[in-house]
C-alpha positions in Angstrom: 90.1 297.9 171.9 93.5 298.6 170.2 94.8 301.0 172.9 94.4 298.7 175.9 95.8 295.8 173.9 99.0 297.6 172.9 99.5 299.1 176.3 99.1 295.7 177.8 101.7 294.3 175.4 104.1 297.0 176.3 103.7 296.4 180.0 104.3 292.7 179.4 107.5 293.6 177.5 108.7 295.7 180.4 108.1 293.1 183.0 109.8 290.4 180.9 112.8 292.7 180.5 112.9 293.4 184.2 112.6 289.7 185.0 115.3 288.8 182.5 117.8 291.5 183.5 117.3 291.5 187.2 115.5 294.8 187.3 118.5 297.1 186.4 118.0 300.8 185.7 119.0 300.3 182.1 116.4 297.6 181.7 113.7 299.8 183.3 114.7 302.7 181.0 114.4 300.5 178.0 111.0 299.1 179.1 109.6 302.6 179.7 110.9 303.7 176.3 109.2 300.7 174.7 106.0 301.4 176.4 106.1 305.1 175.4 106.7 304.1 171.8 103.7 301.7 172.0 101.5 304.4 173.4 102.5 306.8 170.6 101.8 304.1 168.1 98.3 303.7 169.5 97.6 307.4 169.4 98.8 307.7 165.8 96.8 304.6 164.8 93.6 306.0 166.4 94.0 309.4 164.8 94.5 307.8 161.4 91.5 305.5 161.8 89.0 308.1 163.1 88.2 309.5 159.6 87.7 305.9 158.4 85.3 305.3 161.3 83.3 308.4 160.3 83.4 307.4 156.7 82.1 304.0 157.6 79.3 305.5 159.7 78.1 307.6 156.7 77.5 304.6 154.4 75.5 303.0 157.2 73.3 306.1 157.4 73.0 306.0 153.6 72.1 302.4 153.7 69.3 303.1 156.1 68.2 305.9 153.9 68.2 303.6 150.9 66.2 300.9 152.6 63.5 303.4 153.6 61.5 302.9 150.4 61.3 299.2 151.2 59.9 300.1 154.6 57.3 302.2 152.8 55.7 299.0 151.5 53.9 299.1 154.8 51.2 301.4 153.4 49.8 298.6 151.3 49.5 296.5 154.5 48.0 299.5 156.2 45.6 299.8 153.3 44.5 296.2 153.6 44.2 296.6 157.4 42.2 299.7 156.9 39.9 297.9 154.5 39.3 295.3 157.1 38.6 297.8 159.9 36.9 300.5 157.9 33.5 298.8 158.4 30.7 301.2 159.2 27.5 300.3 161.1 24.7 299.0 158.9 21.1 299.5 160.0 19.3 296.5 158.6 15.9 297.0 160.3 14.5 300.1 161.9 10.7 300.4 162.2 8.1 301.1 164.9 8.4 297.6 166.3 12.1 296.7 166.3 15.6 297.5 165.1 18.6 295.5 164.1 22.1 297.1 163.5 25.3 295.3 162.5 27.8 297.2 164.6 31.2 295.5 164.0 33.1 292.6 162.4 35.4 290.3 164.1 37.3 288.2 161.5 39.7 286.7 164.1 37.1 285.4 166.6 38.2 282.1 168.1 34.9 280.4 167.0 34.9 281.7 163.5 34.1 284.9 161.4 31.8 286.9 163.6 29.3 289.8 163.2 28.3 291.9 166.2 24.7 293.1 166.2 22.6 295.4 168.4 18.9 294.4 168.7 15.9 296.4 170.1 12.4 295.3 170.7 10.3 298.5 170.7 7.0 296.8 171.4 5.2 297.2 174.8 3.9 293.7 175.4 5.3 291.3 172.8 8.5 289.2 172.9 10.3 289.1 169.5 12.5 286.4 168.1 15.4 287.7 165.9 16.8 285.0 163.5 18.8 284.4 160.3 16.7 282.8 157.6 19.5 282.3 155.1 23.2 283.2 155.0 26.1 282.9 152.5 29.7 283.8 152.2 31.0 284.7 148.7 28.0 282.8 147.4 28.6 279.7 149.5 25.6 279.0 151.7 26.3 278.5 155.4 24.0 278.5 158.4 25.2 280.3 161.5 22.4 278.8 163.5 21.6 282.1 165.1 18.5 283.3 166.9 17.9 285.7 169.8 14.8 286.3 171.9 14.3 289.9 173.1 11.6 290.8 175.6 9.2 293.8 175.1 11.0 297.1 175.5 14.4 295.6 175.9 17.7 295.6 174.0 20.4 293.1 173.4 24.0 292.9 172.0 24.6 289.6 170.2 27.1 287.9 168.0 26.5 285.9 164.7 29.3 283.5 164.0 30.1 281.3 161.0 31.2 278.0 162.6 31.2 276.1 159.3 34.6 274.4 158.8 33.9 274.0 155.0 34.3 277.8 154.6 37.9 277.6 155.9 38.6 274.4 153.9 37.6 275.9 150.6 39.3 279.2 151.4 36.5 281.8 151.0 37.7 285.4 151.3 34.6 286.8 153.2 34.3 289.5 150.5 30.5 289.3 150.4 28.5 288.2 153.4 24.8 288.0 152.7 22.1 287.5 155.4 18.4 287.5 155.5 17.0 288.4 158.9 13.6 287.4 160.2 11.8 289.0 163.2 8.6 287.6 164.5 6.3 287.1 167.5 8.1 284.5 169.7 4.8 283.3 171.2 2.6 283.3 168.0 4.1 281.9 164.9 0.9 282.5 163.0 1.1 286.2 163.5 2.3 288.5 160.7 6.1 288.9 160.4 7.5 291.9 162.2 10.3 292.2 159.7 12.3 290.4 157.0 15.3 292.0 155.4 18.3 290.9 153.4 21.7 292.7 153.7 25.1 292.3 151.9 28.2 293.2 153.9 31.3 294.0 151.8 34.3 294.1 154.2 36.7 295.1 151.4 34.2 297.2 149.4 31.6 296.0 147.0 34.0 296.5 144.1 36.3 293.8 145.6 33.6 291.2 146.2 34.4 287.8 144.6 32.1 284.8 144.2 33.5 281.4 145.1 34.3 279.2 142.1 35.0 275.5 142.7 37.6 273.7 140.6 36.6 270.4 139.2 38.3 267.3 140.6 39.1 264.0 138.9 37.1 262.1 141.5 33.9 264.1 140.8 30.8 262.2 139.8 28.7 264.8 137.9 25.0 264.0 138.1 23.8 267.1 136.3 25.4 270.3 135.0 23.3 272.6 132.8 22.4 276.3 132.6 20.1 276.0 135.6 21.7 273.7 138.2 24.8 271.6 139.0 24.8 268.5 141.2 28.1 266.7 141.8 29.0 263.8 144.1 32.4 264.9 145.5 33.0 262.0 148.0 31.7 259.0 149.9 32.7 258.0 153.4 31.8 255.2 155.7 31.9 256.5 159.3 31.4 253.9 162.0 29.7 256.4 164.2 27.6 258.6 162.0 27.0 256.2 159.2 27.5 256.2 155.4 27.8 259.7 153.9 27.6 261.0 150.3 29.0 264.5 150.0 27.5 266.7 147.3 28.2 270.1 145.7 25.1 271.9 144.4 24.7 275.1 142.4 21.6 277.1 141.7 22.1 279.2 138.6 18.5 280.5 138.4 17.0 283.6 139.9 14.7 281.8 142.4 15.2 279.6 145.4 15.3 275.9 144.6 14.6 272.8 146.6 16.9 269.7 146.1 15.6 266.4 147.5 16.2 262.6 147.1 13.3 260.3 146.4 12.9 256.5 146.1 16.3 255.9 147.5 17.7 252.4 147.8 21.0 251.0 149.0 22.2 247.6 147.7 18.6 247.1 146.5 17.0 247.8 149.9 14.8 250.9 150.2 16.7 253.2 152.6 15.8 256.9 153.0 18.5 259.3 154.1 15.8 261.9 154.8 17.7 264.4 152.8 16.5 267.7 151.3 18.0 271.2 151.1 17.3 274.6 149.6 19.8 276.7 147.6 19.1 280.4 147.2 19.2 282.1 143.8 22.8 282.3 142.4 24.3 280.5 145.3 26.1 277.2 145.8 26.2 274.7 148.6 28.1 271.8 150.1 25.8 269.3 151.7 25.8 265.7 152.9 23.4 262.8 152.5 23.7 260.3 155.4 22.4 256.8 156.2 22.6 255.8 159.8 24.7 252.7 160.5 21.9 250.9 162.4 19.5 251.4 159.5 22.0 249.8 157.1 22.7 247.0 159.6 19.0 246.3 159.9 19.0 245.4 156.2 22.2 243.3 156.6 24.3 245.9 154.7 27.9 246.1 155.9 29.3 247.5 152.7 27.6 249.9 150.4 27.9 248.8 146.8 25.2 250.6 145.0 22.9 253.6 145.7 20.0 254.4 143.5 18.0 257.6 143.9 15.8 260.1 142.1 17.1 263.7 142.4 14.1 266.0 142.4 14.8 269.8 142.0 11.9 272.3 141.9 11.0 275.9 142.8 10.7 276.4 146.5 8.1 279.2 146.2 6.0 277.8 143.4 5.2 274.1 143.6 3.0 274.3 140.6 5.9 275.2 138.3 7.6 272.6 136.1 10.3 270.6 137.8 13.8 271.7 137.2 15.0 268.1 137.4 13.4 264.7 138.2 15.8 262.0 137.2 17.1 258.7 138.6 20.8 258.1 139.1 22.9 255.1 140.2 26.0 255.5 142.3 28.6 252.7 142.7 31.0 253.9 145.4 
């Protein structure tokens, strides 16, 4: 850039001299001399600056070399990526009648965290239904509402997706995905089960599995919290379409599946059943909702919920003869 600029200035000088002096030979001589001196100055300047340019280039190379260790931070990201993609196929069921294999994970599926499964019906004349009985993510129960029917002698590739928005809202890490699969005769529910198996999937390795722990909120209404169960009202909402909703957080701290149900429920003194009951597997927690339809409340002349009274009944799902875990009446004043 310096050379063209100085040459141009010299040229301008020459022309100005010619214009001012009428283009005499002495003027031309002086202009040429000035241009020659300018050119020599450019050459000397460039020669002197070349070493500086090389010196400047070296620090840039050194700077790149020095920043390489920072670039090496990528292996940690690669390690995380590898842990996400290092999943190996899991054969959950493989007997004379059927097989079920989890072939891949798709954490970024548009509809939610997805498992890909390969199914096979090995029977000669019976159609089988493959379904999920229970499922949880990091100890939080969530139903993927999945079932697939496979005809005799056929195979199928399916996807199991967790659509539940609550999983994203509470920020589970998908470090421990547990599913109980159930396979049975699609046309005869009274027939013996073909298979029932539970599997845990650890996308980051079993040693990195973390159970979800909910933090207490000031708005919580704790109904019960002991060494066996926890039941907390975490919110109430009056939806003009779906009705009045009470949101609950439940924990089962025992080693057996429990049933939670609401009995003798009244709203503002009127008997009004939300028809609510839910199971929670051993060691798991669950977010659930108790809802009263708008038309049912309107039939009792209720336009604003002021008081809800209910009996919370908790008992063993597998042994109805066992003592109740809880059978107590509570009053809520939203």
